[in-house]
Amino acid sequence: MDVGGVLLVVVVVTALSFDFTNGVHDTANAMATSIATGALRPKVAVGLSAVLNFAGAFLSLKVAATIATGIVETGAITLTVVFAGLIGGLAWNLLTWYFGIPSSSSHALIGGVVGATLIAAGASAVKGKELVSHVLIPAVLAPLTAIVVATLGTFLVYVITRRVPEGIRSRGFRLGQIGSASLVSLAHGTNDAQKTMGVITLALITGGVIRPDAGVPFWVIVASATSISLGTYLGGWRVIRTLGKGLTEIETPQGFAAESSSAAVIFSSSHFGFPLSTTQVCAGSVIGAGLGKRLAEVRWGVAARMGVAWLITLPAAALVGALAWASANGIGGSLGVLTVFCVSAMLSGGLYLLSRRAPVNAGNVNDKWTAKERSA
Amino acid sequence: MNDWLDLAALGRVLVASLVAGAGLVAVFSLALVGLSAGKVIGRAGAGVCLLVVVAGVVLGLHVMLQK
């Protein structure tokens, strides 16, 4: 296999690995509240989400064969930049998964690509204004919008159903919550699996494997859908725990209002061309569900930790992306890319082993939020 | 449209999100009130409310597939 071939294979494998971590990380967005309220058993919830993510990946195939569209000059994007950008996104996804912090996979990927582009092609290749208007400002608006919608929704739910017997109320909202969480899962599969399809298609075009006007190869669709749904099924229990138990104690009506708010904001923002991060919307909805119920407690320490993570997503992923590009370029050729890939794989394995010392899984994800976790 | 922020799009997102995210949630809650009433009129009202919710969901799916 020639140098270009090796690079192409490594980029495709890295893109599918990123897709996998995207699934692991974002299971929480759709299912954390359903698991926390007991609307679905943990394994059933992640299984349902995995199936819907898989189906969602096939629903819409208008994939843009670009990455970080409009934020970096397309001419500056080479296969090595894409690879380094993916490594930056992967590293941030895994680190935030380890600490159980909901964080946007899209922003991590954009950060990685921006970092790699900065060092590969210079600051002029990065469009700073677009970065602020397309990523940073929406990052502030996403949770705020969701908080407003979920607070109002939760308030209305409790006021309207205050005289409804607990049995009907609980059963009704449980069913409603499963429905709205399913919509979030479906939307996630449609939006996020396409990012990977776009990256792989771009790599195949750059590598001369397919023509620029060719559609997405079927195997790319199947591989991306399988990868994201496998990650979803394994369940990012650490993130699920933070979103379902850490931010606030959620009851079934709150869970229903939170998931409905998330689905509504995600669908609306996508339709009106004002894309907001699914993760930030879902986290905002959970906070809103806490605010909308009288006397419910929102753990602002956990929310603040999440906010800080969102602020440093871009620079942190950019730093790793830049380091990955510099290392791959410094060693040179396919050996450079392979070396960075192997080192990244080893570090990821090490983080996984570290996580086994205090595992979070389907058995303990709903345990009471501890004082230790409060102070972490 | 502001150079940094598409205020018109943001406004539309906020209104649509409130209608779908809080409005449909309220309609669904009304359906539960109707179901708990135990009367025919209550059940009929609940049926209408649930139809509105289903229509909203179908519209949402349609919008998503049109992308």
Short mmCIF file of C-alpha atoms in Angstrom, two decimals:
data_model
loop_
_atom_site.label_atom_id
_atom_site.label_comp_id
_atom_site.label_asym_id
_atom_site.label_seq_id
_atom_site.Cartn_x
_atom_site.Cartn_y
_atom_site.Cartn_z
CA MET A 1 0.00 0.00 0.00
CA ASP A 2 1.39 3.44 -0.94
CA VAL A 3 1.72 6.39 1.44
CA GLY A 4 -1.60 7.91 0.35
CA GLY A 5 -3.36 4.57 0.86
CA VAL A 6 -2.05 4.13 4.40
CA LEU A 7 -3.01 7.71 5.28
CA LEU A 8 -6.48 7.19 3.86
CA VAL A 9 -7.06 3.99 5.85
CA VAL A 10 -5.85 5.65 9.06
CA VAL A 11 -8.12 8.68 8.48
CA VAL A 12 -11.14 6.42 7.88
CA VAL A 13 -10.42 4.35 11.02
CA THR A 14 -9.88 7.52 13.07
CA ALA A 15 -13.12 9.04 11.73
CA LEU A 16 -15.05 5.90 12.70
CA SER A 17 -13.40 5.95 16.15
CA PHE A 18 -14.48 9.59 16.57
CA ASP A 19 -17.98 8.56 15.49
CA PHE A 20 -17.93 5.82 18.14
CA THR A 21 -16.94 8.26 20.90
CA ASN A 22 -19.61 10.66 19.63
CA GLY A 23 -22.17 7.90 20.23
CA VAL A 24 -20.75 7.04 23.67
CA HIS A 25 -20.71 10.68 24.69
CA ASP A 26 -24.14 11.66 23.40
CA THR A 27 -26.29 8.73 24.60
CA ALA A 28 -26.87 10.92 27.62
CA ASN A 29 -28.48 13.68 25.57
CA ALA A 30 -31.48 11.54 24.71
CA MET A 31 -31.63 8.98 27.47
CA ALA A 32 -30.18 10.40 30.70
CA THR A 33 -33.50 11.72 31.98
CA SER A 34 -35.45 8.59 30.93
CA ILE A 35 -32.94 6.47 32.86
CA ALA A 36 -32.98 8.82 35.87
CA THR A 37 -36.78 8.81 36.15
CA GLY A 38 -37.04 5.06 35.56
CA ALA A 39 -39.15 5.55 32.42
CA LEU A 40 -36.81 3.04 30.79
CA ARG A 41 -34.40 0.52 32.29
CA PRO A 42 -30.80 1.62 31.56
CA LYS A 43 -29.97 -1.16 29.09
CA VAL A 44 -33.32 -0.80 27.30
CA ALA A 45 -32.78 2.97 27.03
CA VAL A 46 -29.34 2.72 25.42
CA GLY A 47 -30.56 -0.12 23.17
CA LEU A 48 -33.50 1.96 21.93
CA SER A 49 -31.25 4.97 21.42
CA ALA A 50 -28.74 2.84 19.46
CA VAL A 51 -31.44 1.52 17.11
CA LEU A 52 -32.82 5.03 16.52
CA ASN A 53 -29.34 6.47 15.95
CA PHE A 54 -28.71 3.72 13.39
CA ALA A 55 -32.02 4.41 11.64
CA GLY A 56 -31.47 8.18 11.81
CA ALA A 57 -28.18 7.86 9.94
CA PHE A 58 -30.07 6.54 6.90
CA LEU A 59 -32.87 9.13 6.96
CA SER A 60 -31.16 12.08 5.34
CA LEU A 61 -28.10 11.84 3.12
CA LYS A 62 -27.45 15.39 2.04
CA VAL A 63 -23.91 15.22 3.33
CA ALA A 64 -21.62 18.19 2.90
CA ALA A 65 -18.21 16.83 1.86
CA THR A 66 -16.51 19.44 3.97
CA ILE A 67 -15.41 19.70 7.53
CA ALA A 68 -15.61 22.76 9.77
CA THR A 69 -17.48 24.42 6.89
CA GLY A 70 -16.91 28.16 6.64
CA ILE A 71 -14.60 28.25 9.65
CA VAL A 72 -11.32 27.30 7.97
CA GLU A 73 -10.27 27.89 4.37
CA THR A 74 -11.15 24.73 2.45
CA GLY A 75 -7.88 24.93 0.52
CA ALA A 76 -5.97 24.44 3.78
CA ILE A 77 -7.64 21.12 4.57
CA THR A 78 -5.39 18.18 3.75
CA LEU A 79 -5.77 14.56 4.83
CA THR A 80 -3.20 15.10 7.59
CA VAL A 81 -5.11 18.15 8.85
CA VAL A 82 -8.35 16.12 8.90
CA PHE A 83 -6.56 13.31 10.75
CA ALA A 84 -5.04 15.69 13.32
CA GLY A 85 -8.39 17.44 13.75
CA LEU A 86 -10.08 14.10 14.43
CA ILE A 87 -7.40 13.24 17.01
CA GLY A 88 -8.07 16.59 18.74
CA GLY A 89 -11.82 15.91 18.80
CA LEU A 90 -11.32 12.32 19.97
CA ALA A 91 -8.99 13.35 22.79
CA TRP A 92 -11.47 15.94 24.11
CA ASN A 93 -14.39 13.51 23.81
CA LEU A 94 -12.54 10.84 25.80
CA LEU A 95 -11.29 13.25 28.46
CA THR A 96 -14.73 14.76 29.07
CA TRP A 97 -16.26 11.25 29.05
CA TYR A 98 -13.77 10.24 31.77
CA PHE A 99 -14.80 13.20 33.91
CA GLY A 100 -18.48 12.66 33.07
CA ILE A 101 -18.93 16.10 31.53
CA PRO A 102 -21.49 16.55 28.73
CA SER A 103 -19.59 18.34 25.97
CA SER A 104 -20.21 19.03 22.28
CA SER A 105 -18.51 16.54 19.94
CA SER A 106 -19.00 18.95 17.01
CA HIS A 107 -17.19 21.74 18.81
CA ALA A 108 -14.40 19.32 19.73
CA LEU A 109 -14.00 18.31 16.08
CA ILE A 110 -14.06 21.94 14.92
CA GLY A 111 -11.48 22.81 17.60
CA GLY A 112 -9.21 19.98 16.47
CA VAL A 113 -9.40 21.03 12.82
CA VAL A 114 -8.85 24.70 13.68
CA GLY A 115 -5.74 23.83 15.74
CA ALA A 116 -4.31 21.62 13.00
CA THR A 117 -5.06 24.27 10.35
CA LEU A 118 -3.49 27.05 12.44
CA ILE A 119 -0.18 25.24 12.64
CA ALA A 120 -0.31 23.77 9.13
CA ALA A 121 -1.42 26.80 7.14
CA GLY A 122 -1.17 29.78 9.51
CA ALA A 123 -3.70 32.06 11.19
CA SER A 124 -4.92 33.47 7.88
CA ALA A 125 -6.50 30.08 7.04
CA VAL A 126 -8.83 30.32 10.05
CA LYS A 127 -11.83 32.63 9.80
CA GLY A 128 -11.95 34.14 13.28
CA LYS A 129 -15.21 36.02 12.84
CA GLU A 130 -17.01 32.90 11.62
CA LEU A 131 -15.57 30.95 14.54
CA VAL A 132 -17.12 33.43 16.96
CA SER A 133 -20.46 33.77 15.16
CA HIS A 134 -20.92 30.07 14.26
CA VAL A 135 -19.47 28.39 17.33
CA LEU A 136 -18.85 30.64 20.33
CA ILE A 137 -22.04 32.75 20.31
CA PRO A 138 -24.31 29.71 19.63
CA ALA A 139 -22.52 27.91 22.48
CA VAL A 140 -23.87 30.58 24.85
CA LEU A 141 -27.31 30.78 23.23
CA ALA A 142 -27.97 27.01 23.03
CA PRO A 143 -28.29 26.34 26.76
CA LEU A 144 -30.06 29.67 27.39
CA THR A 145 -32.72 28.91 24.76
CA ALA A 146 -33.24 25.41 26.14
CA ILE A 147 -33.40 26.72 29.72
CA VAL A 148 -36.18 29.19 28.79
CA VAL A 149 -38.23 26.54 26.93
CA ALA A 150 -37.78 23.78 29.52
CA THR A 151 -38.46 26.09 32.48
CA LEU A 152 -41.75 27.21 30.96
CA GLY A 153 -42.65 23.65 29.88
CA THR A 154 -41.94 22.21 33.33
CA PHE A 155 -43.90 24.98 35.05
CA LEU A 156 -46.92 24.36 32.78
CA VAL A 157 -46.73 20.59 33.24
CA TYR A 158 -46.91 20.85 37.02
CA VAL A 159 -49.59 23.54 37.04
CA ILE A 160 -51.86 21.83 34.51
CA THR A 161 -51.63 18.33 36.00
CA ARG A 162 -51.66 19.28 39.69
CA ARG A 163 -55.04 17.56 40.22
CA VAL A 164 -54.36 14.53 37.99
CA PRO A 165 -54.02 11.30 40.01
CA GLU A 166 -50.40 10.22 40.39
CA GLY A 167 -50.93 6.91 38.52
CA ILE A 168 -52.23 8.50 35.30
CA ARG A 169 -49.76 11.36 35.52
CA SER A 170 -46.75 9.16 36.04
CA ARG A 171 -47.74 6.63 33.33
CA GLY A 172 -48.65 9.37 30.85
CA PHE A 173 -45.47 11.38 31.26
CA ARG A 174 -43.38 8.22 31.19
CA LEU A 175 -44.80 7.35 27.76
CA GLY A 176 -44.42 10.96 26.59
CA GLN A 177 -40.85 11.03 27.79
CA ILE A 178 -39.98 7.85 25.88
CA GLY A 179 -41.50 9.42 22.74
CA SER A 180 -39.64 12.71 23.02
CA ALA A 181 -36.35 11.00 23.94
CA SER A 182 -36.75 8.80 20.86
CA LEU A 183 -37.09 11.92 18.71
CA VAL A 184 -33.86 13.31 20.16
CA SER A 185 -32.09 10.00 19.39
CA LEU A 186 -33.36 9.97 15.82
CA ALA A 187 -32.28 13.58 15.26
CA HIS A 188 -28.88 12.80 16.74
CA GLY A 189 -28.34 9.87 14.36
CA THR A 190 -29.35 12.02 11.41
CA ASN A 191 -27.09 14.95 12.30
CA ASP A 192 -24.04 13.42 13.91
CA ALA A 193 -23.48 10.27 11.83
CA GLN A 194 -23.47 12.54 8.80
CA LYS A 195 -20.45 14.40 10.13
CA THR A 196 -18.43 11.20 9.94
CA MET A 197 -19.85 10.36 6.54
CA GLY A 198 -18.78 13.84 5.39
CA VAL A 199 -15.25 13.40 6.77
CA ILE A 200 -14.78 9.95 5.19
CA THR A 201 -16.28 11.06 1.87
CA LEU A 202 -13.95 14.07 1.83
CA ALA A 203 -10.99 11.78 2.55
CA LEU A 204 -12.01 9.40 -0.27
CA ILE A 205 -12.33 12.32 -2.72
CA THR A 206 -8.97 13.80 -1.65
CA GLY A 207 -7.37 10.35 -1.98
CA GLY A 208 -8.75 9.99 -5.50
CA VAL A 209 -10.79 6.89 -4.60
CA ILE A 210 -14.10 8.45 -5.65
CA ARG A 211 -14.94 11.35 -7.96
CA PRO A 212 -15.74 14.75 -6.37
CA ASP A 213 -19.32 14.59 -7.64
CA ALA A 214 -19.86 11.04 -6.38
CA GLY A 215 -22.42 10.44 -3.65
CA VAL A 216 -21.63 8.91 -0.28
CA PRO A 217 -20.64 5.24 -0.81
CA PHE A 218 -23.11 2.84 0.81
CA TRP A 219 -20.41 1.18 2.93
CA VAL A 220 -19.58 4.61 4.42
CA ILE A 221 -23.20 5.09 5.47
CA VAL A 222 -23.38 1.59 7.00
CA ALA A 223 -20.00 1.93 8.75
CA SER A 224 -20.85 5.38 10.19
CA ALA A 225 -24.31 4.28 11.33
CA THR A 226 -22.90 1.11 12.91
CA SER A 227 -20.10 2.96 14.66
CA ILE A 228 -22.29 5.67 16.24
CA SER A 229 -24.98 3.19 17.30
CA LEU A 230 -22.40 0.81 18.80
CA GLY A 231 -21.00 3.70 20.84
CA THR A 232 -24.53 4.68 21.84
CA TYR A 233 -25.34 1.13 22.95
CA LEU A 234 -22.21 0.86 25.11
CA GLY A 235 -23.57 3.96 26.83
CA GLY A 236 -21.49 6.79 28.23
CA TRP A 237 -22.68 5.98 31.73
CA ARG A 238 -20.45 8.63 33.30
CA VAL A 239 -22.06 11.40 31.24
CA ILE A 240 -25.53 9.87 31.67
CA ARG A 241 -25.06 9.99 35.44
CA THR A 242 -24.06 13.68 35.44
CA LEU A 243 -26.94 14.72 33.18
CA GLY A 244 -29.55 12.49 34.82
CA LYS A 245 -28.55 12.70 38.50
CA GLY A 246 -25.89 15.39 38.88
CA LEU A 247 -27.48 18.57 37.59
CA THR A 248 -30.79 18.11 39.40
CA GLU A 249 -32.99 15.33 40.79
CA ILE A 250 -35.44 14.63 37.99
CA GLU A 251 -39.03 13.44 38.28
CA THR A 252 -41.02 12.00 35.36
CA PRO A 253 -42.89 15.26 34.48
CA GLN A 254 -39.58 17.14 34.48
CA GLY A 255 -37.97 14.47 32.31
CA PHE A 256 -40.82 14.74 29.82
CA ALA A 257 -40.58 18.54 29.73
CA ALA A 258 -36.78 18.42 29.37
CA GLU A 259 -36.76 15.91 26.50
CA SER A 260 -39.60 17.72 24.70
CA SER A 261 -37.74 21.01 25.03
CA SER A 262 -34.56 19.40 23.65
CA ALA A 263 -36.40 17.86 20.69
CA ALA A 264 -38.18 21.15 19.92
CA VAL A 265 -35.03 23.31 20.10
CA ILE A 266 -32.94 20.84 18.06
CA PHE A 267 -35.58 20.50 15.33
CA SER A 268 -36.29 24.26 15.21
CA SER A 269 -32.64 25.31 15.13
CA SER A 270 -31.90 22.81 12.41
CA HIS A 271 -34.90 23.94 10.35
CA PHE A 272 -34.21 27.68 10.65
CA GLY A 273 -30.51 27.34 9.88
CA PHE A 274 -29.26 28.35 13.30
CA PRO A 275 -27.47 25.16 14.36
CA LEU A 276 -27.12 24.68 18.11
CA SER A 277 -25.15 21.92 19.81
CA THR A 278 -27.36 18.96 20.81
CA THR A 279 -25.36 18.46 24.01
CA GLN A 280 -25.63 22.07 25.12
CA VAL A 281 -29.35 22.12 24.32
CA CYS A 282 -29.99 18.93 26.31
CA ALA A 283 -27.97 20.10 29.31
CA GLY A 284 -29.83 23.44 29.23
CA SER A 285 -33.15 21.59 29.14
CA VAL A 286 -32.26 19.58 32.24
CA ILE A 287 -31.32 22.78 34.10
CA GLY A 288 -34.61 24.34 32.93
CA ALA A 289 -36.51 21.29 34.20
CA GLY A 290 -34.92 21.91 37.60
CA LEU A 291 -35.74 25.63 37.57
CA GLY A 292 -39.33 25.10 36.40
CA LYS A 293 -40.31 23.00 39.38
CA ARG A 294 -40.82 24.87 42.61
CA LEU A 295 -38.22 24.08 45.27
CA ALA A 296 -36.26 21.77 42.97
CA GLU A 297 -32.53 22.04 43.45
CA VAL A 298 -30.16 22.76 40.58
CA ARG A 299 -26.56 21.91 41.48
CA TRP A 300 -24.88 25.00 40.11
CA GLY A 301 -21.43 23.63 40.90
CA VAL A 302 -21.97 20.82 38.40
CA ALA A 303 -23.44 23.28 35.88
CA ALA A 304 -20.45 25.60 36.32
CA ARG A 305 -17.99 22.74 35.76
CA MET A 306 -19.87 21.94 32.55
CA GLY A 307 -19.80 25.59 31.47
CA VAL A 308 -16.04 25.79 32.00
CA ALA A 309 -15.60 22.62 29.91
CA TRP A 310 -17.64 24.19 27.10
CA LEU A 311 -15.47 27.32 27.23
CA ILE A 312 -12.23 25.39 26.88
CA THR A 313 -13.48 22.78 24.37
CA LEU A 314 -12.25 24.74 21.38
CA PRO A 315 -8.76 25.71 22.64
CA ALA A 316 -8.14 22.32 24.25
CA ALA A 317 -9.10 20.32 21.16
CA ALA A 318 -7.19 22.83 19.02
CA LEU A 319 -4.06 22.30 21.11
CA VAL A 320 -4.23 18.51 20.68
CA GLY A 321 -5.04 18.90 16.96
CA ALA A 322 -2.01 21.18 16.52
CA LEU A 323 0.23 18.79 18.46
CA ALA A 324 -1.00 15.83 16.41
CA TRP A 325 -0.34 17.66 13.14
CA ALA A 326 3.11 18.83 14.24
CA SER A 327 4.08 15.33 15.39
CA ALA A 328 2.79 13.60 12.26
CA ASN A 329 4.44 16.21 10.06
CA GLY A 330 7.68 16.15 12.06
CA ILE A 331 8.13 12.39 11.65
CA GLY A 332 6.83 12.62 8.10
CA GLY A 333 4.90 10.41 5.69
CA SER A 334 2.65 7.54 6.65
CA LEU A 335 5.02 6.61 9.50
CA GLY A 336 4.26 9.95 11.16
CA VAL A 337 0.50 9.51 10.93
CA LEU A 338 0.72 5.87 12.04
CA THR A 339 2.88 6.83 15.04
CA VAL A 340 0.43 9.52 16.18
CA PHE A 341 -2.45 7.08 15.69
CA CYS A 342 -0.75 4.35 17.79
CA VAL A 343 0.21 6.78 20.58
CA SER A 344 -3.37 8.09 20.65
CA ALA A 345 -4.75 4.54 20.79
CA MET A 346 -2.44 3.69 23.70
CA LEU A 347 -3.39 6.85 25.63
CA SER A 348 -7.09 6.09 25.03
CA GLY A 349 -6.56 2.54 26.35
CA GLY A 350 -4.80 3.96 29.40
CA LEU A 351 -7.72 6.32 30.10
CA TYR A 352 -10.16 3.40 29.78
CA LEU A 353 -8.13 1.34 32.28
CA LEU A 354 -8.04 4.34 34.63
CA SER A 355 -11.83 4.62 34.38
CA ARG A 356 -12.18 1.00 35.56
CA ARG A 357 -10.93 2.04 39.01
CA ALA A 358 -14.25 3.82 39.64
CA PRO A 359 -16.59 2.35 37.04
CA VAL A 360 -20.01 3.79 36.30
CA ASN A 361 -22.34 1.32 34.60
CA ALA A 362 -25.97 0.33 34.14
CA GLY A 363 -25.97 -1.04 37.70
CA ASN A 364 -24.94 2.12 39.56
CA VAL A 365 -25.79 4.94 37.15
CA ASN A 366 -28.87 5.88 39.19
CA ASP A 367 -27.22 5.75 42.62
CA LYS A 368 -27.64 8.79 44.85
CA TRP A 369 -25.40 11.74 43.91
CA THR A 370 -22.67 11.64 46.55
CA ALA A 371 -21.00 14.37 48.58
CA LYS A 372 -17.71 13.39 46.93
CA GLU A 373 -19.22 13.99 43.51
CA ARG A 374 -20.61 17.32 44.72
CA SER A 375 -17.17 18.52 45.67
CA ALA A 376 -15.36 17.09 42.62
CA MET B 1 -29.12 40.40 10.20
CA ASN B 2 -26.33 41.39 12.56
CA ASP B 3 -22.80 40.61 11.32
CA TRP B 4 -22.13 38.40 14.29
CA LEU B 5 -25.53 37.00 14.97
CA ASP B 6 -28.54 36.16 12.80
CA LEU B 7 -31.12 37.68 15.15
CA ALA B 8 -34.05 36.90 12.85
CA ALA B 9 -33.18 33.19 12.74
CA LEU B 10 -32.63 33.16 16.50
CA GLY B 11 -36.04 34.76 17.05
CA ARG B 12 -37.72 32.16 14.84
CA VAL B 13 -35.93 29.34 16.68
CA LEU B 14 -37.05 30.72 20.04
CA VAL B 15 -40.70 31.11 18.99
CA ALA B 16 -40.88 27.68 17.31
CA SER B 17 -39.14 26.05 20.27
CA LEU B 18 -41.56 27.65 22.73
CA VAL B 19 -44.59 26.62 20.67
CA ALA B 20 -43.37 23.04 20.21
CA GLY B 21 -41.38 22.56 23.40
CA ALA B 22 -43.66 24.25 25.91
CA GLY B 23 -46.92 24.46 23.93
CA LEU B 24 -47.15 20.79 22.95
CA VAL B 25 -46.05 19.79 26.44
CA ALA B 26 -48.97 21.82 27.81
CA VAL B 27 -51.37 20.21 25.31
CA PHE B 28 -50.13 16.74 26.31
CA SER B 29 -50.69 17.67 29.96
CA LEU B 30 -54.24 18.74 29.12
CA ALA B 31 -54.76 15.30 27.56
CA LEU B 32 -53.85 13.71 30.89
CA VAL B 33 -56.31 16.03 32.66
CA GLY B 34 -59.00 14.91 30.19
CA LEU B 35 -58.18 11.23 30.66
CA SER B 36 -58.32 11.55 34.43
CA ALA B 37 -61.76 13.24 34.31
CA GLY B 38 -63.41 9.87 33.64
CA LYS B 39 -66.14 11.45 31.49
CA VAL B 40 -66.81 11.06 27.77
CA ILE B 41 -66.23 14.76 27.12
CA GLY B 42 -62.93 14.52 28.97
CA ARG B 43 -61.82 11.54 26.94
CA ALA B 44 -62.87 13.25 23.70
CA GLY B 45 -60.91 16.35 24.66
CA ALA B 46 -57.92 14.17 25.53
CA GLY B 47 -58.19 12.53 22.11
CA VAL B 48 -58.13 15.91 20.37
CA CYS B 49 -55.13 17.02 22.46
CA LEU B 50 -53.22 13.82 21.64
CA LEU B 51 -53.99 14.30 17.94
CA VAL B 52 -52.50 17.80 18.13
CA VAL B 53 -49.37 16.37 19.77
CA VAL B 54 -49.07 13.61 17.14
CA ALA B 55 -49.49 16.22 14.38
CA GLY B 56 -46.69 18.27 15.95
CA VAL B 57 -44.40 15.25 16.06
CA VAL B 58 -45.18 14.33 12.44
CA LEU B 59 -44.46 17.94 11.41
CA GLY B 60 -41.15 17.79 13.28
CA LEU B 61 -40.15 14.56 11.54
CA HIS B 62 -41.19 16.01 8.18
CA VAL B 63 -39.03 19.08 8.79
CA MET B 64 -36.09 16.90 9.74
CA LEU B 65 -36.41 14.72 6.63
CA GLN B 66 -36.66 17.78 4.38
CA LYS B 67 -33.17 18.90 5.32
#
